[in-house]
mmCIF file of N, CA, C and O in Angstrom:
data_model
loop_
_atom_site.group_PDB
_atom_site.id
_atom_site.type_symbol
_atom_site.label_atom_id
_atom_site.label_comp_id
_atom_site.label_asym_id
_atom_site.label_seq_id
_atom_site.Cartn_x
_atom_site.Cartn_y
_atom_site.Cartn_z
ATOM 1 N N MET I 26 -43.337 -78.413 9.203
ATOM 2 C CA MET I 26 -43.389 -78.305 10.543
ATOM 3 C C MET I 26 -43.606 -77.165 11.167
ATOM 4 O O MET I 26 -42.948 -76.014 10.942
ATOM 5 N N ASP I 27 -44.883 -75.966 11.353
ATOM 6 C CA ASP I 27 -45.853 -75.077 11.879
ATOM 7 C C ASP I 27 -46.611 -75.745 13.588
ATOM 8 O O ASP I 27 -46.276 -76.392 13.548
ATOM 9 N N LEU I 28 -46.103 -74.566 14.454
ATOM 10 C CA LEU I 28 -47.174 -75.044 15.801
ATOM 11 C C LEU I 28 -48.509 -75.067 14.561
ATOM 12 O O LEU I 28 -49.439 -74.912 15.515
ATOM 13 N N ASP I 29 -48.404 -73.542 13.737
ATOM 14 C CA ASP I 29 -50.021 -73.460 13.144
ATOM 15 C C ASP I 29 -51.388 -74.653 12.391
ATOM 16 O O ASP I 29 -49.699 -75.771 11.601
ATOM 17 N N PRO I 30 -51.950 -75.600 13.412
ATOM 18 C CA PRO I 30 -52.737 -76.673 13.155
ATOM 19 C C PRO I 30 -53.083 -76.822 10.883
ATOM 20 O O PRO I 30 -53.049 -77.757 10.579
ATOM 21 N N ARG I 31 -52.693 -75.241 10.903
ATOM 22 C CA ARG I 31 -52.893 -74.903 9.222
ATOM 23 C C ARG I 31 -52.713 -76.505 8.357
ATOM 24 O O ARG I 31 -52.326 -76.264 6.980
ATOM 25 N N VAL I 32 -50.976 -76.108 9.031
ATOM 26 C CA VAL I 32 -50.391 -76.621 7.628
ATOM 27 C C VAL I 32 -50.476 -78.071 7.942
ATOM 28 O O VAL I 32 -50.461 -77.850 5.920
ATOM 29 N N LEU I 33 -51.249 -78.158 8.214
ATOM 30 C CA LEU I 33 -51.573 -79.722 8.057
ATOM 31 C C LEU I 33 -52.476 -79.992 6.226
ATOM 32 O O LEU I 33 -52.664 -80.963 6.353
ATOM 33 N N GLU I 34 -53.434 -78.575 6.117
ATOM 34 C CA GLU I 34 -54.219 -78.088 5.417
ATOM 35 C C GLU I 34 -53.380 -78.344 4.360
ATOM 36 O O GLU I 34 -53.841 -77.722 2.511
ATOM 37 N N ASN I 35 -52.147 -77.396 3.792
ATOM 38 C CA ASN I 35 -51.676 -77.162 2.740
ATOM 39 C C ASN I 35 -51.261 -77.996 1.824
ATOM 40 O O ASN I 35 -50.304 -79.488 1.967
ATOM 41 N N PRO I 36 -52.149 -77.433 0.541
ATOM 42 C CA PRO I 36 -52.004 -78.510 -0.087
ATOM 43 C C PRO I 36 -50.827 -78.349 -1.043
ATOM 44 O O PRO I 36 -50.275 -79.536 -2.383
ATOM 45 N N PHE I 37 -50.003 -77.596 -0.746
ATOM 46 C CA PHE I 37 -48.490 -78.017 -1.565
ATOM 47 C C PHE I 37 -46.946 -78.383 -0.870
ATOM 48 O O PHE I 37 -46.230 -78.611 -1.475
ATOM 49 N N LEU I 38 -47.719 -78.656 0.330
ATOM 50 C CA LEU I 38 -47.062 -79.893 1.639
ATOM 51 C C LEU I 38 -46.771 -81.455 1.351
ATOM 52 O O LEU I 38 -48.440 -82.394 0.754
ATOM 53 N N ASP I 39 -45.092 -81.969 0.687
ATOM 54 C CA ASP I 39 -45.374 -83.580 0.626
ATOM 55 C C ASP I 39 -45.968 -83.793 1.771
ATOM 56 O O ASP I 39 -45.957 -84.589 2.412
ATOM 57 N N GLU I 40 -45.150 -83.536 3.618
ATOM 58 C CA GLU I 40 -46.303 -83.486 4.564
ATOM 59 C C GLU I 40 -45.350 -83.226 5.084
ATOM 60 O O GLU I 40 -45.093 -81.962 5.546
ATOM 61 N N ALA I 41 -46.343 -82.835 6.080
ATOM 62 C CA ALA I 41 -46.989 -81.580 6.857
ATOM 63 C C ALA I 41 -46.756 -82.025 8.822
ATOM 64 O O ALA I 41 -48.038 -83.248 8.682
ATOM 65 N N ARG I 42 -46.285 -81.753 9.633
ATOM 66 C CA ARG I 42 -46.675 -81.294 11.052
ATOM 67 C C ARG I 42 -46.632 -80.990 12.240
ATOM 68 O O ARG I 42 -45.888 -79.568 11.999
ATOM 69 N N VAL I 43 -47.650 -80.609 12.767
ATOM 70 C CA VAL I 43 -47.048 -79.398 13.733
ATOM 71 C C VAL I 43 -46.144 -80.141 14.597
ATOM 72 O O VAL I 43 -47.077 -80.656 15.384
ATOM 73 N N ALA I 44 -45.622 -78.831 15.185
ATOM 74 C CA ALA I 44 -44.833 -78.809 16.116
ATOM 75 C C ALA I 44 -43.762 -77.652 16.408
ATOM 76 O O ALA I 44 -44.013 -76.936 15.472
ATOM 77 N N ASP I 45 -42.892 -77.876 17.491
ATOM 78 C CA ASP I 45 -42.343 -76.452 18.337
ATOM 79 C C ASP I 45 -41.080 -76.963 17.440
ATOM 80 O O ASP I 45 -40.667 -78.112 17.308
ATOM 81 N N ALA I 46 -40.390 -75.690 17.297
ATOM 82 C CA ALA I 46 -39.351 -76.094 16.944
ATOM 83 C C ALA I 46 -38.010 -76.571 17.955
ATOM 84 O O ALA I 46 -36.899 -76.666 17.341
ATOM 85 N N GLY I 47 -38.172 -76.311 18.733
ATOM 86 C CA GLY I 47 -37.552 -76.678 20.526
ATOM 87 C C GLY I 47 -37.701 -78.345 19.964
ATOM 88 O O GLY I 47 -36.562 -78.750 21.006
ATOM 89 N N GLN I 48 -38.370 -79.737 19.800
ATOM 90 C CA GLN I 48 -38.986 -80.712 19.581
ATOM 91 C C GLN I 48 -39.099 -80.880 18.334
ATOM 92 O O GLN I 48 -40.293 -81.303 18.285
ATOM 93 N N ILE I 49 -37.929 -80.969 17.518
ATOM 94 C CA ILE I 49 -38.535 -81.233 16.086
ATOM 95 C C ILE I 49 -39.224 -83.097 15.888
ATOM 96 O O ILE I 49 -38.485 -83.744 16.745
ATOM 97 N N PRO I 50 -39.937 -83.449 15.252
ATOM 98 C CA PRO I 50 -40.244 -84.697 15.798
ATOM 99 C C PRO I 50 -39.165 -85.557 14.421
ATOM 100 O O PRO I 50 -40.706 -85.857 13.653
ATOM 101 N N TYR I 51 -38.544 -85.549 14.055
ATOM 102 C CA TYR I 51 -37.973 -86.310 13.566
ATOM 103 C C TYR I 51 -36.728 -87.466 13.600
ATOM 104 O O TYR I 51 -36.019 -87.039 15.140
ATOM 105 N N GLU I 52 -36.321 -88.049 12.779
ATOM 106 C CA GLU I 52 -35.230 -89.296 13.528
ATOM 107 C C GLU I 52 -33.037 -88.071 13.809
ATOM 108 O O GLU I 52 -33.779 -87.020 12.812
ATOM 109 N N ASN I 53 -32.607 -88.427 13.473
ATOM 110 C CA ASN I 53 -31.271 -87.712 14.145
ATOM 111 C C ASN I 53 -30.470 -88.150 12.161
ATOM 112 O O ASN I 53 -30.653 -88.691 12.138
ATOM 113 N N GLY I 54 -30.724 -86.773 12.121
ATOM 114 C CA GLY I 54 -29.669 -86.237 10.439
ATOM 115 C C GLY I 54 -30.352 -87.478 9.482
ATOM 116 O O GLY I 54 -29.919 -87.995 8.819
ATOM 117 N N VAL I 55 -31.292 -86.407 8.936
ATOM 118 C CA VAL I 55 -32.260 -87.155 8.450
ATOM 119 C C VAL I 55 -32.204 -85.986 7.098
ATOM 120 O O VAL I 55 -33.260 -86.642 6.149
ATOM 121 N N PHE I 56 -32.198 -84.647 7.548
ATOM 122 C CA PHE I 56 -32.087 -83.810 6.680
ATOM 123 C C PHE I 56 -30.646 -83.284 5.778
ATOM 124 O O PHE I 56 -29.940 -83.299 6.413
ATOM 125 N N ASP I 57 -30.935 -83.050 4.677
ATOM 126 C CA ASP I 57 -29.710 -81.856 4.235
ATOM 127 C C ASP I 57 -30.747 -80.743 3.826
ATOM 128 O O ASP I 57 -29.017 -80.644 4.196
ATOM 129 N N LEU I 58 -31.918 -80.421 3.928
ATOM 130 C CA LEU I 58 -31.985 -78.396 4.735
ATOM 131 C C LEU I 58 -32.540 -78.920 5.509
ATOM 132 O O LEU I 58 -33.393 -78.982 5.532
ATOM 133 N N VAL I 59 -32.304 -77.367 6.295
ATOM 134 C CA VAL I 59 -33.388 -77.490 7.393
ATOM 135 C C VAL I 59 -33.296 -75.503 6.841
ATOM 136 O O VAL I 59 -32.424 -74.465 6.887
ATOM 137 N N PHE I 60 -35.022 -75.053 6.757
ATOM 138 C CA PHE I 60 -35.309 -73.820 5.944
ATOM 139 C C PHE I 60 -35.788 -73.320 7.325
ATOM 140 O O PHE I 60 -37.395 -73.961 7.024
ATOM 141 N N ALA I 61 -35.693 -72.575 7.465
ATOM 142 C CA ALA I 61 -36.342 -71.543 8.288
ATOM 143 C C ALA I 61 -37.258 -70.416 8.197
ATOM 144 O O ALA I 61 -36.296 -69.167 8.325
ATOM 145 N N ASP I 62 -38.034 -69.689 7.908
ATOM 146 C CA ASP I 62 -38.442 -68.430 7.099
ATOM 147 C C ASP I 62 -39.314 -67.465 8.633
ATOM 148 O O ASP I 62 -40.563 -68.199 9.205
ATOM 149 N N ASN I 63 -38.833 -66.380 8.042
ATOM 150 C CA ASN I 63 -39.020 -66.052 9.518
ATOM 151 C C ASN I 63 -40.020 -65.849 10.396
ATOM 152 O O ASN I 63 -40.703 -65.937 11.855
ATOM 153 N N VAL I 64 -39.161 -66.971 11.401
ATOM 154 C CA VAL I 64 -39.641 -67.609 12.648
ATOM 155 C C VAL I 64 -38.110 -67.761 13.663
ATOM 156 O O VAL I 64 -38.228 -67.094 14.948
ATOM 157 N N MET I 65 -36.891 -67.389 13.355
ATOM 158 C CA MET I 65 -35.712 -66.958 14.069
ATOM 159 C C MET I 65 -35.945 -65.992 15.472
ATOM 160 O O MET I 65 -35.122 -66.490 16.457
ATOM 161 N N GLU I 66 -36.642 -65.493 15.056
ATOM 162 C CA GLU I 66 -36.052 -63.845 15.639
ATOM 163 C C GLU I 66 -37.563 -64.137 16.981
ATOM 164 O O GLU I 66 -37.457 -63.770 18.280
ATOM 165 N N HIS I 67 -38.132 -65.052 16.721
ATOM 166 C CA HIS I 67 -39.284 -65.229 17.541
ATOM 167 C C HIS I 67 -38.551 -66.412 19.251
ATOM 168 O O HIS I 67 -38.601 -66.609 19.762
ATOM 169 N N PHE I 68 -37.923 -67.289 18.630
ATOM 170 C CA PHE I 68 -36.935 -68.208 19.566
ATOM 171 C C PHE I 68 -37.369 -67.561 20.318
ATOM 172 O O PHE I 68 -35.979 -66.510 20.863
ATOM 173 N N SER I 69 -36.807 -68.320 22.293
ATOM 174 C CA SER I 69 -36.823 -67.744 23.389
ATOM 175 C C SER I 69 -35.598 -68.591 24.121
ATOM 176 O O SER I 69 -34.561 -67.957 24.118
ATOM 177 N N LEU I 70 -35.591 -70.103 22.985
ATOM 178 C CA LEU I 70 -34.129 -70.150 24.051
ATOM 179 C C LEU I 70 -33.866 -70.900 22.678
ATOM 180 O O LEU I 70 -34.028 -72.145 22.096
ATOM 181 N N PRO I 71 -33.044 -70.216 21.863
ATOM 182 C CA PRO I 71 -32.383 -70.614 20.544
ATOM 183 C C PRO I 71 -31.255 -70.945 21.036
ATOM 184 O O PRO I 71 -31.336 -72.075 19.723
ATOM 185 N N ASP I 72 -30.846 -71.452 21.601
ATOM 186 C CA ASP I 72 -29.573 -72.400 21.477
ATOM 187 C C ASP I 72 -30.103 -74.156 21.171
ATOM 188 O O ASP I 72 -29.673 -74.372 21.016
ATOM 189 N N HIS I 73 -31.278 -74.209 22.551
ATOM 190 C CA HIS I 73 -32.045 -75.527 22.081
ATOM 191 C C HIS I 73 -32.692 -75.536 21.183
ATOM 192 O O HIS I 73 -32.295 -77.129 20.500
ATOM 193 N N VAL I 74 -33.535 -74.397 20.424
ATOM 194 C CA VAL I 74 -34.083 -74.995 18.325
ATOM 195 C C VAL I 74 -32.321 -75.121 17.541
ATOM 196 O O VAL I 74 -32.469 -76.289 17.414
ATOM 197 N N PHE I 75 -30.389 -74.077 18.485
ATOM 198 C CA PHE I 75 -30.145 -74.657 17.453
ATOM 199 C C PHE I 75 -29.341 -76.221 17.433
ATOM 200 O O PHE I 75 -28.844 -77.113 16.668
ATOM 201 N N ALA I 76 -29.589 -76.267 18.554
ATOM 202 C CA ALA I 76 -28.719 -78.083 18.337
ATOM 203 C C ALA I 76 -29.994 -79.111 18.386
ATOM 204 O O ALA I 76 -29.377 -79.493 17.783
ATOM 205 N N GLU I 77 -31.149 -78.754 18.528
ATOM 206 C CA GLU I 77 -32.879 -79.412 17.430
ATOM 207 C C GLU I 77 -31.825 -79.158 15.619
ATOM 208 O O GLU I 77 -32.289 -80.202 15.757
ATOM 209 N N ILE I 78 -32.131 -78.515 15.678
ATOM 210 C CA ILE I 78 -31.698 -78.285 14.192
ATOM 211 C C ILE I 78 -30.425 -78.735 13.587
ATOM 212 O O ILE I 78 -30.328 -79.844 12.800
ATOM 213 N N ALA I 79 -29.128 -79.204 14.645
ATOM 214 C CA ALA I 79 -28.089 -79.863 14.314
ATOM 215 C C ALA I 79 -28.078 -81.246 13.858
ATOM 216 O O ALA I 79 -27.903 -82.473 13.717
ATOM 217 N N ARG I 80 -28.941 -81.522 15.594
ATOM 218 C CA ARG I 80 -29.188 -82.462 15.229
ATOM 219 C C ARG I 80 -30.424 -83.254 14.144
ATOM 220 O O ARG I 80 -29.986 -85.064 13.994
ATOM 221 N N VAL I 81 -31.095 -83.184 13.372
ATOM 222 C CA VAL I 81 -31.691 -83.244 12.551
ATOM 223 C C VAL I 81 -31.286 -82.716 11.065
ATOM 224 O O VAL I 81 -31.247 -83.764 9.949
ATOM 225 N N LEU I 82 -30.509 -82.072 10.843
ATOM 226 C CA LEU I 82 -29.479 -82.718 9.715
ATOM 227 C C LEU I 82 -28.035 -83.855 9.851
ATOM 228 O O LEU I 82 -27.670 -84.312 10.317
ATOM 229 N N LYS I 83 -28.311 -84.336 8.113
ATOM 230 C CA LYS I 83 -27.050 -84.972 8.422
ATOM 231 C C LYS I 83 -26.310 -84.130 8.192
ATOM 232 O O LYS I 83 -25.981 -82.874 8.047
ATOM 233 N N PRO I 84 -24.533 -84.737 8.394
ATOM 234 C CA PRO I 84 -23.970 -84.436 8.530
ATOM 235 C C PRO I 84 -22.972 -83.517 7.392
ATOM 236 O O PRO I 84 -23.525 -84.331 5.837
ATOM 237 N N GLY I 85 -22.712 -82.829 7.731
ATOM 238 C CA GLY I 85 -22.954 -81.265 6.810
ATOM 239 C C GLY I 85 -23.806 -81.060 5.971
ATOM 240 O O GLY I 85 -23.787 -79.530 4.780
ATOM 241 N N GLY I 86 -25.329 -81.213 6.688
ATOM 242 C CA GLY I 86 -26.537 -80.617 6.161
ATOM 243 C C GLY I 86 -26.410 -79.462 5.923
ATOM 244 O O GLY I 86 -25.268 -78.265 6.741
ATOM 245 N N THR I 87 -27.538 -77.859 6.142
ATOM 246 C CA THR I 87 -27.184 -76.906 5.305
ATOM 247 C C THR I 87 -29.420 -76.222 6.569
ATOM 248 O O THR I 87 -29.749 -76.932 6.015
ATOM 249 N N LEU I 88 -27.816 -75.429 7.211
ATOM 250 C CA LEU I 88 -29.842 -75.037 7.456
ATOM 251 C C LEU I 88 -29.112 -72.602 6.772
ATOM 252 O O LEU I 88 -28.125 -71.920 6.391
ATOM 253 N N LEU I 89 -30.646 -73.230 6.431
ATOM 254 C CA LEU I 89 -30.463 -71.605 5.539
ATOM 255 C C LEU I 89 -32.076 -71.237 6.422
ATOM 256 O O LEU I 89 -33.825 -71.692 6.853
ATOM 257 N N PHE I 90 -31.911 -69.534 6.787
ATOM 258 C CA PHE I 90 -33.315 -69.480 7.890
ATOM 259 C C PHE I 90 -32.976 -68.028 7.128
ATOM 260 O O PHE I 90 -31.667 -67.253 6.582
ATOM 261 N N LYS I 91 -33.912 -67.138 6.797
ATOM 262 C CA LYS I 91 -34.208 -65.697 6.892
ATOM 263 C C LYS I 91 -34.811 -65.380 7.293
ATOM 264 O O LYS I 91 -36.833 -64.778 8.168
ATOM 265 N N THR I 92 -34.757 -63.593 7.546
ATOM 266 C CA THR I 92 -35.319 -62.951 9.172
ATOM 267 C C THR I 92 -36.436 -61.950 8.064
ATOM 268 O O THR I 92 -35.407 -61.267 7.899
ATOM 269 N N PRO I 93 -37.329 -60.774 8.430
ATOM 270 C CA PRO I 93 -37.449 -60.353 8.419
ATOM 271 C C PRO I 93 -36.993 -58.247 8.787
ATOM 272 O O PRO I 93 -36.896 -57.719 7.968
ATOM 273 N N ASN I 94 -35.937 -58.886 9.774
ATOM 274 C CA ASN I 94 -35.224 -57.699 10.190
ATOM 275 C C ASN I 94 -34.252 -57.667 9.325
ATOM 276 O O ASN I 94 -33.728 -58.499 8.896
ATOM 277 N N PRO I 95 -33.357 -55.732 9.208
ATOM 278 C CA PRO I 95 -32.659 -55.366 8.819
ATOM 279 C C PRO I 95 -31.725 -55.664 9.680
ATOM 280 O O PRO I 95 -30.335 -56.097 8.840
ATOM 281 N N SER I 96 -31.704 -56.272 10.730
ATOM 282 C CA SER I 96 -30.066 -56.034 11.620
ATOM 283 C C SER I 96 -30.734 -57.654 12.907
ATOM 284 O O SER I 96 -31.214 -57.369 13.332
ATOM 285 N N PRO I 97 -30.955 -58.478 11.878
ATOM 286 C CA PRO I 97 -31.474 -60.039 12.491
ATOM 287 C C PRO I 97 -31.097 -60.406 14.327
ATOM 288 O O PRO I 97 -29.502 -59.969 14.244
ATOM 289 N N THR I 98 -31.684 -60.083 14.724
ATOM 290 C CA THR I 98 -31.754 -60.449 16.406
ATOM 291 C C THR I 98 -32.555 -61.800 16.311
ATOM 292 O O THR I 98 -33.647 -62.118 16.119
ATOM 293 N N VAL I 99 -31.996 -62.921 17.595
ATOM 294 C CA VAL I 99 -32.590 -64.451 18.511
ATOM 295 C C VAL I 99 -32.447 -63.494 19.790
ATOM 296 O O VAL I 99 -31.881 -63.311 20.852
ATOM 297 N N SER I 100 -33.664 -63.219 20.285
ATOM 298 C CA SER I 100 -33.772 -62.947 21.371
ATOM 299 C C SER I 100 -32.413 -62.366 22.118
ATOM 300 O O SER I 100 -32.334 -61.817 22.960
ATOM 301 N N GLY I 101 -32.978 -60.647 21.402
ATOM 302 C CA GLY I 101 -32.021 -59.971 21.550
ATOM 303 C C GLY I 101 -30.167 -59.584 21.510
ATOM 304 O O GLY I 101 -29.730 -58.943 21.660
ATOM 305 N N SER I 102 -30.303 -61.384 20.116
ATOM 306 C CA SER I 102 -28.763 -61.188 20.375
ATOM 307 C C SER I 102 -28.120 -61.295 19.333
ATOM 308 O O SER I 102 -29.578 -61.772 17.870
ATOM 309 N N LYS I 103 -27.239 -61.137 17.817
ATOM 310 C CA LYS I 103 -26.742 -60.321 16.729
ATOM 311 C C LYS I 103 -27.160 -61.801 16.530
ATOM 312 O O LYS I 103 -26.058 -62.679 16.467
ATOM 313 N N SER I 104 -27.228 -62.149 15.027
ATOM 314 C CA SER I 104 -27.111 -62.983 15.095
ATOM 315 C C SER I 104 -25.282 -63.352 14.690
ATOM 316 O O SER I 104 -24.529 -64.448 15.082
ATOM 317 N N GLU I 105 -24.770 -63.403 14.973
ATOM 318 C CA GLU I 105 -23.262 -62.660 14.310
ATOM 319 C C GLU I 105 -23.105 -62.958 15.653
ATOM 320 O O GLU I 105 -21.595 -63.460 15.772
ATOM 321 N N ASP I 106 -23.592 -62.222 16.883
ATOM 322 C CA ASP I 106 -23.149 -62.444 18.307
ATOM 323 C C ASP I 106 -22.962 -64.420 18.779
ATOM 324 O O ASP I 106 -22.100 -65.165 18.702
ATOM 325 N N LEU I 107 -24.567 -64.482 17.828
ATOM 326 C CA LEU I 107 -24.712 -66.629 18.329
ATOM 327 C C LEU I 107 -23.957 -66.723 17.841
ATOM 328 O O LEU I 107 -23.029 -68.402 18.477
ATOM 329 N N LEU I 108 -22.650 -67.289 16.810
ATOM 330 C CA LEU I 108 -21.814 -67.754 16.118
ATOM 331 C C LEU I 108 -20.561 -67.133 16.920
ATOM 332 O O LEU I 108 -19.608 -68.590 16.633
ATOM 333 N N ASN I 109 -20.081 -66.824 17.233
ATOM 334 C CA ASN I 109 -19.339 -66.025 18.118
ATOM 335 C C ASN I 109 -19.030 -65.763 19.421
ATOM 336 O O ASN I 109 -17.525 -67.073 19.935
ATOM 337 N N GLU I 110 -20.175 -66.330 20.154
ATOM 338 C CA GLU I 110 -20.458 -66.668 21.660
ATOM 339 C C GLU I 110 -21.613 -67.239 22.033
ATOM 340 O O GLU I 110 -21.453 -66.839 23.328
ATOM 341 N N GLY I 111 -22.276 -66.712 20.840
ATOM 342 C CA GLY I 111 -23.527 -67.363 22.345
ATOM 343 C C GLY I 111 -23.261 -69.120 21.778
ATOM 344 O O GLY I 111 -22.786 -69.826 21.532
ATOM 345 N N PRO I 112 -25.318 -69.212 21.746
ATOM 346 C CA PRO I 112 -25.018 -71.281 21.594
ATOM 347 C C PRO I 112 -24.676 -72.026 20.061
ATOM 348 O O PRO I 112 -24.379 -72.919 20.258
ATOM 349 N N CYS I 113 -23.946 -71.200 19.070
ATOM 350 C CA CYS I 113 -23.656 -71.713 17.685
ATOM 351 C C CYS I 113 -21.725 -71.733 17.652
ATOM 352 O O CYS I 113 -21.181 -71.322 17.464
ATOM 353 N N SER I 114 -22.079 -71.015 19.445
ATOM 354 C CA SER I 114 -19.919 -70.828 18.983
ATOM 355 C C SER I 114 -19.190 -71.441 18.999
ATOM 356 O O SER I 114 -18.381 -71.570 19.060
ATOM 357 N N GLY I 115 -19.643 -73.253 19.449
ATOM 358 C CA GLY I 115 -19.209 -74.462 18.698
ATOM 359 C C GLY I 115 -18.288 -74.522 20.840
ATOM 360 O O GLY I 115 -17.573 -75.337 20.312
ATOM 361 N N THR I 116 -18.382 -73.632 21.385
ATOM 362 C CA THR I 116 -18.013 -74.047 22.364
ATOM 363 C C THR I 116 -18.898 -74.699 23.469
ATOM 364 O O THR I 116 -19.418 -74.953 24.523
ATOM 365 N N GLY I 117 -18.757 -76.116 22.942
ATOM 366 C CA GLY I 117 -19.481 -76.902 23.101
ATOM 367 C C GLY I 117 -20.713 -77.529 22.761
ATOM 368 O O GLY I 117 -21.641 -78.028 23.143
ATOM 369 N N ASN I 118 -20.877 -77.074 21.450
ATOM 370 C CA ASN I 118 -22.409 -77.249 20.432
ATOM 371 C C ASN I 118 -21.427 -76.977 19.482
ATOM 372 O O ASN I 118 -20.796 -76.619 18.766
ATOM 373 N N ALA I 119 -23.034 -78.105 18.851
ATOM 374 C CA ALA I 119 -22.647 -78.582 17.565
ATOM 375 C C ALA I 119 -22.739 -77.948 16.225
ATOM 376 O O ALA I 119 -22.449 -78.431 15.699
ATOM 377 N N VAL I 120 -23.538 -76.840 16.126
ATOM 378 C CA VAL I 120 -23.314 -75.710 15.618
ATOM 379 C C VAL I 120 -22.534 -74.574 14.999
ATOM 380 O O VAL I 120 -22.625 -74.679 13.590
ATOM 381 N N GLY I 121 -21.731 -73.833 15.883
ATOM 382 C CA GLY I 121 -21.055 -73.232 15.374
ATOM 383 C C GLY I 121 -20.090 -73.272 14.814
ATOM 384 O O GLY I 121 -19.816 -72.887 13.270
ATOM 385 N N GLU I 122 -18.879 -74.442 14.908
ATOM 386 C CA GLU I 122 -17.844 -74.307 14.895
ATOM 387 C C GLU I 122 -18.334 -75.154 12.870
ATOM 388 O O GLU I 122 -18.083 -75.134 11.874
ATOM 389 N N ARG I 123 -19.372 -75.801 13.178
ATOM 390 C CA ARG I 123 -20.379 -76.999 11.669
ATOM 391 C C ARG I 123 -21.050 -75.840 10.775
ATOM 392 O O ARG I 123 -20.519 -75.109 9.330
ATOM 393 N N TRP I 124 -21.031 -75.150 11.288
ATOM 394 C CA TRP I 124 -21.522 -74.061 10.409
ATOM 395 C C TRP I 124 -21.369 -71.963 9.927
ATOM 396 O O TRP I 124 -21.562 -70.745 9.332
ATOM 397 N N LYS I 125 -19.574 -72.317 10.550
ATOM 398 C CA LYS I 125 -19.265 -70.771 11.028
ATOM 399 C C LYS I 125 -18.574 -70.780 9.281
ATOM 400 O O LYS I 125 -18.794 -69.278 8.701
ATOM 401 N N SER I 126 -18.596 -71.299 8.526
ATOM 402 C CA SER I 126 -18.038 -71.484 6.844
ATOM 403 C C SER I 126 -19.126 -71.369 6.107
ATOM 404 O O SER I 126 -18.858 -70.541 5.315
ATOM 405 N N ARG I 127 -20.400 -71.415 6.775
ATOM 406 C CA ARG I 127 -21.033 -71.086 5.485
ATOM 407 C C ARG I 127 -22.155 -69.912 5.687
ATOM 408 O O ARG I 127 -23.264 -69.488 4.851
ATOM 409 N N VAL I 128 -22.093 -69.355 7.020
ATOM 410 C CA VAL I 128 -22.887 -68.266 7.245
ATOM 411 C C VAL I 128 -22.857 -66.598 6.895
ATOM 412 O O VAL I 128 -21.790 -66.261 6.342
ATOM 413 N N VAL I 129 -23.639 -66.109 6.158
ATOM 414 C CA VAL I 129 -22.939 -64.617 5.178
ATOM 415 C C VAL I 129 -25.067 -64.533 6.163
ATOM 416 O O VAL I 129 -25.614 -64.208 6.388
ATOM 417 N N PHE I 130 -23.965 -62.507 6.521
ATOM 418 C CA PHE I 130 -25.317 -61.858 7.190
ATOM 419 C C PHE I 130 -24.948 -61.438 5.808
ATOM 420 O O PHE I 130 -24.598 -60.701 6.018
#
């Protein structure tokens, strides 16, 4: 899945879709793994994206993400802060408690 339509021409993918991470075009609970490659630092509404990722992951599923920054940030917040007090904190959000024990910085 990518915003760039060239993803549809990638011969190395079994399936490709052009879409925004804020509206992932898949049903609930279909993926064991979501991998985000160098995109997390670009999200203007990370809470919504993390909620969408949590929605499409199967129970016990894993999010892996890579960022080019030596000190990862998402919309100005350190990734650690997202788990402790931001959209991933678990305060009314399905992401935080689910992933806290699996996240490595």
